[in-house]
Amino acid sequence: MSVPRYDSYRDSGVEWLGEVPSHWPPTRLRYVAKTNPSKTELSGADRSQEVSFLPMDAIGEDGSLRLTETRAISEVETGYTYFRDGDVVVAKITPCFENGKGAIMRGLQGGVGFGTTELIVARPKGQNSATFLHWLFCSPLFRLRGEASMYGAGGQKRVPDDFVRDFLIGLPPPSEQTAIAAFLDRETAKIDALVEEQRRLIALLAEKRQAVISHAVTKGLDPTVPMKDSGVEWLGEVPVHWEVKRIKWVAQMASGHTPDKKIEAYWTDCSIPWVSLHDISYLKINDYISETVQYINELGVQNSSARILPPRVVVFSRDATIGRCAITTREMAVSQHFIAWECGEGLLPEYLLYCLRSMTQELEKLTFGATVKTIGMPDVRSLSISVPPYADQVVLVRYIREMIAKIDDELALSQSSITLLQERRAALISAAVTGKIDVRGLGPAVEEAA
């Protein structure tokens, strides 16, 4: 869409903000909103009164609220952040701040709420708009500047409260704040609907991809071939000329190990790729693995139960995220969280790979563990697949690759569309709240919600 600019601008005096509309005075947020209002406002309240309680996970990255929990004021007035309906909150701790966690408080029990101390509260002063303030907090300019101001180490970095109080903006008149908020509510909703449409398409394509693999390795490509009962629930019927075998009968199984972490010599000058849980994300989207996050050395291998495996073994995760797998392209070792299958002459590694990826639901049935999911070795040894003649495996693998390549192209196109839409959304928010576009007259302004 084409959006006009204001008739005249002036230099804000702030390099990153640039020019602002001439009638938008540069203003620090401390003059626009009161930050972290005092709990003394509740001094006369009944301490047994139930109010809303919001942990961090009750505040969405999309500005939504999950108001399911209440507590008595006496339980939360110490050690928690206080807010009321109409206040705007923004998370200050990483990664919640970078991910955009924040919301306008609406529908609180008794109009009052308490929540995590990792929130900064901003209460608009006078006629300033809470919705405009929320969109300002959503803008990339605010987020990027906030990230740059963070203090602390590691995963506990926080945006200082003073960053919000001293943040400098060009301040539109209240009527324009309302118009900007209404414009962004409307236009981002359209973009969000398009993003959701693409996400639904991605989910359907992912299901189609899985179905292509599962059908090929259980039913084959010829719909006229006679079928037989496999005797294995997840396989169902298979072509009559295929054999049903436990994987351990057609591939040599090996488990891995971790050399003693306390012995530095085992982890010095390492050159042997070592597949571990650090590689789980890579295994999700790749059929082959050549490099690993961590390496070990010969001394570590010699003094542990780990062993160097030949190329073209199929590695398979049995802990944490179950069933992530890939084919090695060089000599490697694996940690105890993995199984490695060295395929016999009658089994193509690529075919086994796709068999493993087709049995997701079966693997889920076999997992146990409340904190870290795992699949026991007896269950691993019991895993069965249907085994077509070797020549048929080659044909099936070629077909699967051709089909999923087409699906992956569609998936990439949808993901690219989402990226472009999200970039458009971010740019639109920044342009509107900084006055780079004039949205007055582009749609009916809505009254600010109480």
Coordinates of C-alpha atoms in Angstrom, one line a residue:
M1 CA 0.0 0.0 0.0
S2 CA 1.1 3.6 -0.7
V3 CA 1.0 5.8 2.4
P4 CA 1.7 9.6 2.2
R5 CA 4.3 11.5 4.3
Y6 CA 3.6 14.6 6.4
D7 CA 3.9 18.0 4.7
S8 CA 6.9 19.1 6.8
Y9 CA 9.6 17.6 9.1
R10 CA 12.3 18.7 11.4
D11 CA 15.4 17.2 12.7
S12 CA 14.8 15.4 16.0
G13 CA 18.4 15.8 17.1
V14 CA 18.6 12.1 17.6
E15 CA 20.6 10.2 14.9
W16 CA 18.7 7.0 15.1
L17 CA 15.3 8.7 15.1
G18 CA 16.1 11.1 12.3
E19 CA 13.4 13.6 11.1
V20 CA 10.0 13.8 12.8
P21 CA 6.9 15.7 11.7
S22 CA 7.3 19.3 12.5
H23 CA 4.4 19.3 15.0
W24 CA 5.7 16.3 16.9
P25 CA 7.9 17.6 19.8
P26 CA 10.9 15.4 20.7
T27 CA 9.8 14.1 24.2
R28 CA 11.2 11.6 26.6
L29 CA 8.8 8.8 27.7
R30 CA 8.9 9.9 31.3
Y31 CA 6.7 12.9 30.2
V32 CA 4.3 10.6 28.3
A33 CA 3.8 7.8 30.8
K34 CA 4.5 7.0 34.4
T35 CA 6.7 4.0 34.8
N36 CA 6.3 1.4 37.5
P37 CA 3.4 3.0 39.5
S38 CA 3.7 2.6 43.3
K39 CA 1.8 -0.1 45.1
T40 CA 0.8 2.5 47.7
E41 CA -2.2 3.1 45.5
L42 CA -3.6 -0.1 47.0
S43 CA -3.0 1.1 50.6
G44 CA -6.8 1.2 51.4
A45 CA -7.7 -2.0 49.6
D46 CA -8.9 -5.2 51.2
R47 CA -5.8 -7.4 51.5
S48 CA -8.0 -10.5 50.8
Q49 CA -9.2 -9.1 47.5
E50 CA -8.5 -11.4 44.6
V51 CA -6.5 -9.8 41.7
S52 CA -5.1 -11.2 38.5
F53 CA -1.7 -12.8 38.6
L54 CA 0.4 -13.0 35.4
P55 CA 3.6 -15.0 35.2
M56 CA 5.8 -14.3 32.2
D57 CA 4.3 -17.1 30.1
A58 CA 0.8 -15.5 30.5
I59 CA 1.9 -12.6 28.3
G60 CA 2.2 -13.4 24.6
E61 CA 4.6 -12.1 22.1
D62 CA 1.6 -11.0 20.1
G63 CA 0.2 -8.8 22.9
S64 CA -2.2 -11.4 24.1
L65 CA -3.0 -12.1 27.8
R66 CA -3.9 -15.4 29.5
L67 CA -5.9 -14.3 32.5
T68 CA -6.5 -17.6 34.2
E69 CA -4.9 -17.1 37.6
T70 CA -5.9 -14.9 40.6
R71 CA -4.3 -14.4 44.0
A72 CA -5.1 -12.4 47.1
I73 CA -3.4 -9.0 47.3
S74 CA -1.8 -10.1 50.5
E75 CA 0.0 -12.9 48.7
V76 CA 1.5 -10.8 45.9
E77 CA 1.9 -7.2 47.1
T78 CA 5.5 -8.0 48.1
G79 CA 8.0 -9.3 45.5
Y80 CA 5.8 -8.8 42.4
T81 CA 5.2 -6.1 39.8
Y82 CA 1.9 -4.1 40.2
F83 CA -0.3 -2.8 37.3
R84 CA -3.8 -1.8 36.5
D85 CA -6.2 -2.0 33.5
G86 CA -4.9 0.5 30.9
D87 CA -1.2 0.1 31.8
V88 CA 1.2 -1.1 29.2
V89 CA 3.8 -3.7 30.2
V90 CA 7.0 -4.8 28.4
A91 CA 9.3 -7.6 29.4
K92 CA 12.8 -6.4 30.2
I93 CA 14.7 -9.7 30.4
T94 CA 16.4 -11.5 27.5
P95 CA 15.1 -13.2 25.4
C96 CA 11.6 -12.1 26.2
F97 CA 12.4 -8.4 25.4
E98 CA 13.9 -9.3 22.0
N99 CA 10.9 -11.6 21.2
G100 CA 8.5 -8.7 21.8
K101 CA 6.7 -9.8 25.0
G102 CA 4.4 -7.0 26.1
A103 CA 0.7 -6.1 26.3
I104 CA -1.9 -3.6 27.3
M105 CA -3.5 -4.7 30.6
R106 CA -7.2 -5.3 30.0
G107 CA -9.8 -7.4 31.8
L108 CA -7.8 -7.8 35.1
Q109 CA -9.7 -9.1 38.1
G110 CA -11.0 -6.0 39.9
G111 CA -9.0 -4.0 37.4
V112 CA -5.8 -4.9 39.3
G113 CA -2.9 -7.3 38.6
F114 CA 0.5 -8.4 39.8
G115 CA 3.1 -10.3 37.9
T116 CA 6.7 -11.2 37.3
T117 CA 9.3 -8.6 38.4
E118 CA 10.8 -8.9 34.9
L119 CA 8.2 -6.4 33.6
I120 CA 8.4 -2.6 33.1
V121 CA 5.0 -0.9 33.5
A122 CA 4.1 2.3 31.7
R123 CA 0.9 4.1 32.6
P124 CA 0.0 6.8 30.0
K125 CA -0.4 10.3 31.3
G126 CA -3.2 12.6 30.4
Q127 CA -4.7 11.8 27.0
N128 CA -1.8 9.8 25.7
S129 CA -2.8 6.5 24.1
A130 CA -2.0 3.2 25.7
T131 CA -2.4 1.5 22.3
F132 CA 0.1 3.9 20.7
L133 CA 2.5 3.3 23.5
H134 CA 2.2 -0.5 23.0
W135 CA 2.9 -0.2 19.3
L136 CA 5.9 2.0 20.1
F137 CA 7.2 -0.7 22.4
C138 CA 6.7 -3.2 19.5
S139 CA 8.7 -1.2 17.1
P140 CA 12.1 -2.5 16.0
L141 CA 13.7 0.9 16.8
F142 CA 12.6 0.6 20.4
R143 CA 13.6 -3.1 20.6
L144 CA 17.1 -2.6 19.0
R145 CA 17.9 0.4 21.2
G146 CA 16.7 -1.6 24.2
E147 CA 18.9 -4.6 23.4
A148 CA 21.9 -2.2 23.1
S149 CA 21.2 -0.8 26.6
M150 CA 21.0 -4.2 28.3
Y151 CA 23.1 -5.0 31.3
G152 CA 24.1 -8.3 33.0
A153 CA 25.8 -11.4 31.8
G154 CA 24.9 -14.5 29.9
G155 CA 21.2 -15.3 29.6
Q156 CA 20.2 -12.8 32.4
K157 CA 20.6 -9.5 30.6
R158 CA 17.9 -6.9 31.3
V159 CA 16.8 -3.6 29.9
P160 CA 17.2 -0.9 32.6
D161 CA 14.0 0.9 33.7
D162 CA 15.8 4.2 32.9
F163 CA 16.0 3.2 29.2
V164 CA 12.2 3.3 29.0
R165 CA 11.9 6.5 31.0
D166 CA 14.6 8.3 29.0
F167 CA 13.6 6.9 25.6
L168 CA 13.2 9.9 23.2
I169 CA 10.3 10.0 20.7
G170 CA 8.6 12.5 18.5
L171 CA 5.3 12.8 20.3
P172 CA 2.1 13.0 18.1
P173 CA -1.0 14.8 19.5
P174 CA -3.4 12.4 21.2
S175 CA -5.8 12.4 18.2
E176 CA -2.9 11.3 15.9
Q177 CA -1.8 8.7 18.5
T178 CA -5.3 7.2 18.3
A179 CA -5.3 7.3 14.5
I180 CA -1.8 5.6 14.3
A181 CA -2.9 2.9 16.8
A182 CA -6.1 2.2 14.8
F183 CA -4.1 2.1 11.6
L184 CA -1.6 -0.4 13.0
D185 CA -4.3 -2.5 14.6
R186 CA -6.0 -2.8 11.3
E187 CA -3.0 -3.2 9.0
T188 CA -1.1 -5.6 11.2
A189 CA -4.2 -7.7 11.6
K190 CA -4.3 -8.1 7.8
I191 CA -0.6 -9.0 7.7
D192 CA -1.0 -11.4 10.7
A193 CA -3.9 -13.2 8.8
L194 CA -1.6 -13.7 5.8
V195 CA 1.2 -15.0 8.0
E196 CA -1.2 -17.4 9.6
E197 CA -2.4 -18.6 6.2
Q198 CA 1.1 -19.3 5.2
R199 CA 1.7 -21.2 8.5
R200 CA -1.3 -23.3 7.9
L201 CA 0.0 -24.1 4.4
I202 CA 3.4 -25.0 5.9
A203 CA 1.7 -27.4 8.3
L204 CA -0.1 -29.0 5.4
L205 CA 3.0 -29.3 3.4
A206 CA 4.9 -30.8 6.3
E207 CA 2.1 -33.4 6.7
K208 CA 2.2 -34.1 3.0
R209 CA 6.0 -34.5 3.1
Q210 CA 5.7 -37.0 6.0
A211 CA 2.9 -38.9 4.2
V212 CA 5.0 -39.3 1.0
I213 CA 7.8 -40.9 3.0
S214 CA 5.6 -43.1 5.1
H215 CA 3.5 -44.3 2.1
A216 CA 6.6 -45.1 0.1
V217 CA 8.4 -47.2 2.8
T218 CA 5.3 -49.1 3.8
K219 CA 3.2 -49.5 0.7
G220 CA 5.6 -48.9 -2.2
L221 CA 4.8 -47.2 -5.5
D222 CA 2.6 -49.8 -7.3
P223 CA -1.0 -49.6 -6.1
T224 CA -1.9 -52.9 -7.9
V225 CA 0.7 -55.1 -6.1
P226 CA -0.8 -57.7 -3.7
M227 CA -0.5 -56.9 0.0
K228 CA 0.0 -58.9 3.2
D229 CA -0.4 -58.2 6.9
S230 CA 3.0 -57.1 8.2
G231 CA 2.3 -58.2 11.8
V232 CA 3.6 -54.8 12.9
E233 CA 0.9 -52.3 13.9
W234 CA 2.5 -49.1 12.5
L235 CA 3.4 -50.8 9.2
G236 CA 0.0 -52.3 8.5
E237 CA -0.2 -54.1 5.2
V238 CA 2.9 -54.2 3.0
P239 CA 3.6 -55.5 -0.5
V240 CA 3.6 -59.3 -0.5
H241 CA 7.1 -59.6 -1.8
W242 CA 8.6 -57.3 0.9
E243 CA 10.1 -58.8 4.1
V244 CA 9.4 -57.5 7.5
K245 CA 12.5 -57.6 9.8
R246 CA 13.8 -56.0 12.9
I247 CA 16.4 -53.4 12.0
K248 CA 19.0 -55.2 14.1
W249 CA 18.8 -58.2 11.7
V250 CA 19.7 -56.1 8.6
A251 CA 22.0 -53.6 10.2
Q252 CA 24.7 -53.8 12.9
M253 CA 23.7 -51.7 15.9
A254 CA 26.2 -49.7 17.9
S255 CA 25.7 -47.3 20.8
G256 CA 28.0 -44.5 21.8
H257 CA 29.7 -43.0 24.8
T258 CA 31.2 -39.8 26.1
P259 CA 34.9 -39.7 27.1
D260 CA 35.5 -38.5 30.7
K261 CA 34.9 -34.7 30.7
K262 CA 37.2 -34.3 33.7
I263 CA 40.2 -35.5 31.8
E264 CA 41.4 -32.6 29.7
A265 CA 43.7 -34.8 27.5
Y266 CA 40.6 -36.5 26.0
W267 CA 39.3 -33.1 24.8
T268 CA 42.5 -31.5 23.4
D269 CA 43.4 -31.4 19.7
C270 CA 40.2 -33.1 18.8
S271 CA 39.7 -34.1 15.1
I272 CA 37.1 -36.9 15.2
P273 CA 33.5 -35.8 14.6
W274 CA 31.3 -36.8 17.5
V275 CA 27.5 -36.7 17.1
S276 CA 25.8 -35.5 20.2
L277 CA 22.6 -33.8 21.3
H278 CA 24.3 -30.5 20.2
D279 CA 23.6 -31.7 16.6
I280 CA 19.9 -32.3 17.1
S281 CA 18.7 -29.2 15.3
Y282 CA 21.0 -30.0 12.3
L283 CA 19.7 -33.5 12.1
K284 CA 16.1 -32.2 11.8
I285 CA 16.6 -30.7 8.4
N286 CA 19.6 -32.6 6.9
D287 CA 19.9 -36.2 5.5
Y288 CA 23.7 -36.3 5.8
I289 CA 26.1 -35.1 8.5
S290 CA 29.8 -34.3 7.8
E291 CA 30.7 -31.9 10.6
T292 CA 29.6 -31.9 14.3
V293 CA 29.4 -29.3 17.0
Q294 CA 31.8 -31.2 19.2
Y295 CA 34.9 -33.4 18.4
I296 CA 36.9 -36.0 20.3
N297 CA 40.4 -37.4 19.9
E298 CA 41.9 -40.9 19.6
L299 CA 42.9 -41.0 23.3
G300 CA 39.3 -40.2 24.3
V301 CA 38.0 -43.0 22.1
Q302 CA 40.6 -45.5 23.4
N303 CA 39.6 -44.8 27.0
S304 CA 35.8 -45.0 26.6
S305 CA 33.2 -47.2 25.2
A306 CA 32.9 -45.0 22.1
R307 CA 34.2 -46.3 18.9
I308 CA 35.0 -44.9 15.5
L309 CA 32.3 -45.8 13.0
P310 CA 32.7 -46.1 9.2
P311 CA 31.1 -43.7 6.8
R312 CA 27.4 -44.2 5.7
V313 CA 26.1 -45.3 9.1
V314 CA 22.7 -44.1 10.1
V315 CA 22.8 -42.2 13.4
F316 CA 19.6 -42.0 15.4
S317 CA 18.9 -40.0 18.6
R318 CA 17.2 -42.0 21.4
D319 CA 17.2 -39.3 24.1
A320 CA 15.7 -35.8 24.4
T321 CA 14.3 -35.3 20.9
I322 CA 13.7 -38.9 19.8
G323 CA 14.3 -40.1 16.3
R324 CA 16.4 -37.4 14.8
C325 CA 18.6 -39.1 12.2
A326 CA 21.1 -38.7 9.4
I327 CA 23.7 -40.6 7.4
T328 CA 27.4 -40.0 8.2
T329 CA 29.7 -39.1 5.3
R330 CA 33.0 -39.8 7.1
E331 CA 34.4 -41.7 10.0
M332 CA 32.7 -40.5 13.2
A333 CA 31.8 -41.5 16.8
V334 CA 28.5 -40.9 18.6
S335 CA 27.5 -40.1 22.2
Q336 CA 25.5 -42.4 24.4
H337 CA 22.4 -40.5 23.4
F338 CA 22.6 -42.0 19.9
I339 CA 22.4 -45.3 18.1
A340 CA 24.3 -46.0 15.0
W341 CA 23.3 -48.6 12.4
E342 CA 25.8 -49.9 9.9
C343 CA 23.6 -51.3 7.1
G344 CA 24.2 -54.8 5.7
E345 CA 24.5 -55.5 2.0
G346 CA 20.7 -55.8 1.5
L347 CA 19.8 -52.4 3.1
L348 CA 20.4 -49.0 1.6
P349 CA 21.2 -46.4 4.3
E350 CA 19.0 -43.8 2.7
Y351 CA 16.1 -46.3 2.8
L352 CA 16.6 -47.0 6.5
L353 CA 16.8 -43.2 7.1
Y354 CA 13.4 -42.7 5.6
C355 CA 12.0 -45.7 7.4
L356 CA 13.1 -44.1 10.7
R357 CA 11.6 -40.8 9.8
S358 CA 8.3 -42.5 9.0
M359 CA 7.9 -44.0 12.4
T360 CA 7.5 -40.9 14.4
Q361 CA 4.2 -41.9 16.1
E362 CA 5.5 -45.3 16.9
L363 CA 8.6 -43.9 18.6
E364 CA 6.5 -41.5 20.7
K365 CA 4.6 -44.6 22.0
L366 CA 7.9 -46.1 23.2
T367 CA 9.3 -43.1 24.9
F368 CA 9.4 -42.6 28.7
G369 CA 10.8 -40.1 31.2
A370 CA 9.2 -37.0 32.8
T371 CA 12.1 -34.6 32.3
V372 CA 14.2 -36.0 29.5
K373 CA 12.4 -38.3 27.1
T374 CA 14.2 -41.5 26.1
I375 CA 13.6 -44.8 24.3
G376 CA 15.1 -47.8 26.0
M377 CA 17.6 -50.2 24.3
P378 CA 15.1 -53.2 24.4
D379 CA 12.6 -51.1 22.4
V380 CA 15.4 -49.9 20.0
R381 CA 16.3 -53.6 19.4
S382 CA 12.6 -54.4 18.7
L383 CA 12.1 -51.8 16.0
S384 CA 11.0 -53.4 12.7
I385 CA 10.8 -52.1 9.2
S386 CA 9.6 -53.5 5.8
V387 CA 12.5 -54.4 3.6
P388 CA 11.9 -54.4 -0.2
P389 CA 14.5 -55.9 -2.6
Y390 CA 17.6 -53.7 -2.8
A391 CA 16.7 -52.5 -6.4
D392 CA 13.3 -51.4 -5.2
Q393 CA 14.9 -49.5 -2.3
V394 CA 17.0 -47.5 -4.8
V395 CA 13.8 -46.7 -6.8
L396 CA 11.9 -45.7 -3.7
V397 CA 14.7 -43.4 -2.4
R398 CA 14.9 -41.7 -5.7
Y399 CA 11.1 -41.2 -5.8
I400 CA 11.0 -39.9 -2.2
R401 CA 13.8 -37.4 -2.9
E402 CA 12.1 -36.1 -6.0
M403 CA 8.8 -35.6 -4.2
I404 CA 10.1 -34.0 -1.1
A405 CA 12.4 -31.7 -3.2
K406 CA 9.2 -30.3 -4.8
I407 CA 7.5 -30.0 -1.4
D408 CA 10.6 -28.4 0.2
D409 CA 10.6 -25.8 -2.6
E410 CA 7.0 -24.9 -1.7
L411 CA 7.9 -24.9 2.0
A412 CA 10.8 -22.5 1.3
L413 CA 8.5 -20.2 -0.7
S414 CA 6.0 -20.1 2.1
Q415 CA 8.7 -19.4 4.7
S416 CA 10.1 -16.7 2.5
S417 CA 6.6 -15.2 2.3
I418 CA 6.3 -15.2 6.1
T419 CA 9.7 -13.5 6.4
L420 CA 8.8 -10.8 3.9
L421 CA 5.4 -10.2 5.6
Q422 CA 7.1 -10.0 9.1
E423 CA 9.6 -7.5 7.7
R424 CA 6.8 -5.5 6.2
R425 CA 5.0 -5.5 9.5
A426 CA 8.0 -4.3 11.4
A427 CA 8.7 -1.6 8.9
L428 CA 5.1 -0.4 9.0
I429 CA 5.1 -0.2 12.8
S430 CA 8.4 1.8 12.8
A431 CA 7.3 4.1 10.0
A432 CA 4.0 4.9 11.7
V433 CA 5.2 5.5 15.3
T434 CA 8.1 7.7 14.1
G435 CA 6.0 9.8 11.7
K436 CA 7.7 8.6 8.5
I437 CA 4.2 8.1 7.1
D438 CA 1.0 10.1 7.7
V439 CA -1.9 7.7 8.4
R440 CA -4.5 10.4 9.1
G441 CA -7.5 9.9 6.9
L442 CA -6.5 6.3 5.9
G443 CA -9.3 4.8 8.0
P444 CA -11.7 5.6 10.8
A445 CA -9.9 6.2 14.1
V446 CA -11.2 4.1 17.0
E447 CA -11.7 5.3 20.5
E448 CA -9.0 4.3 22.9
A449 CA -10.1 1.3 25.0
A450 CA -10.5 2.1 28.6

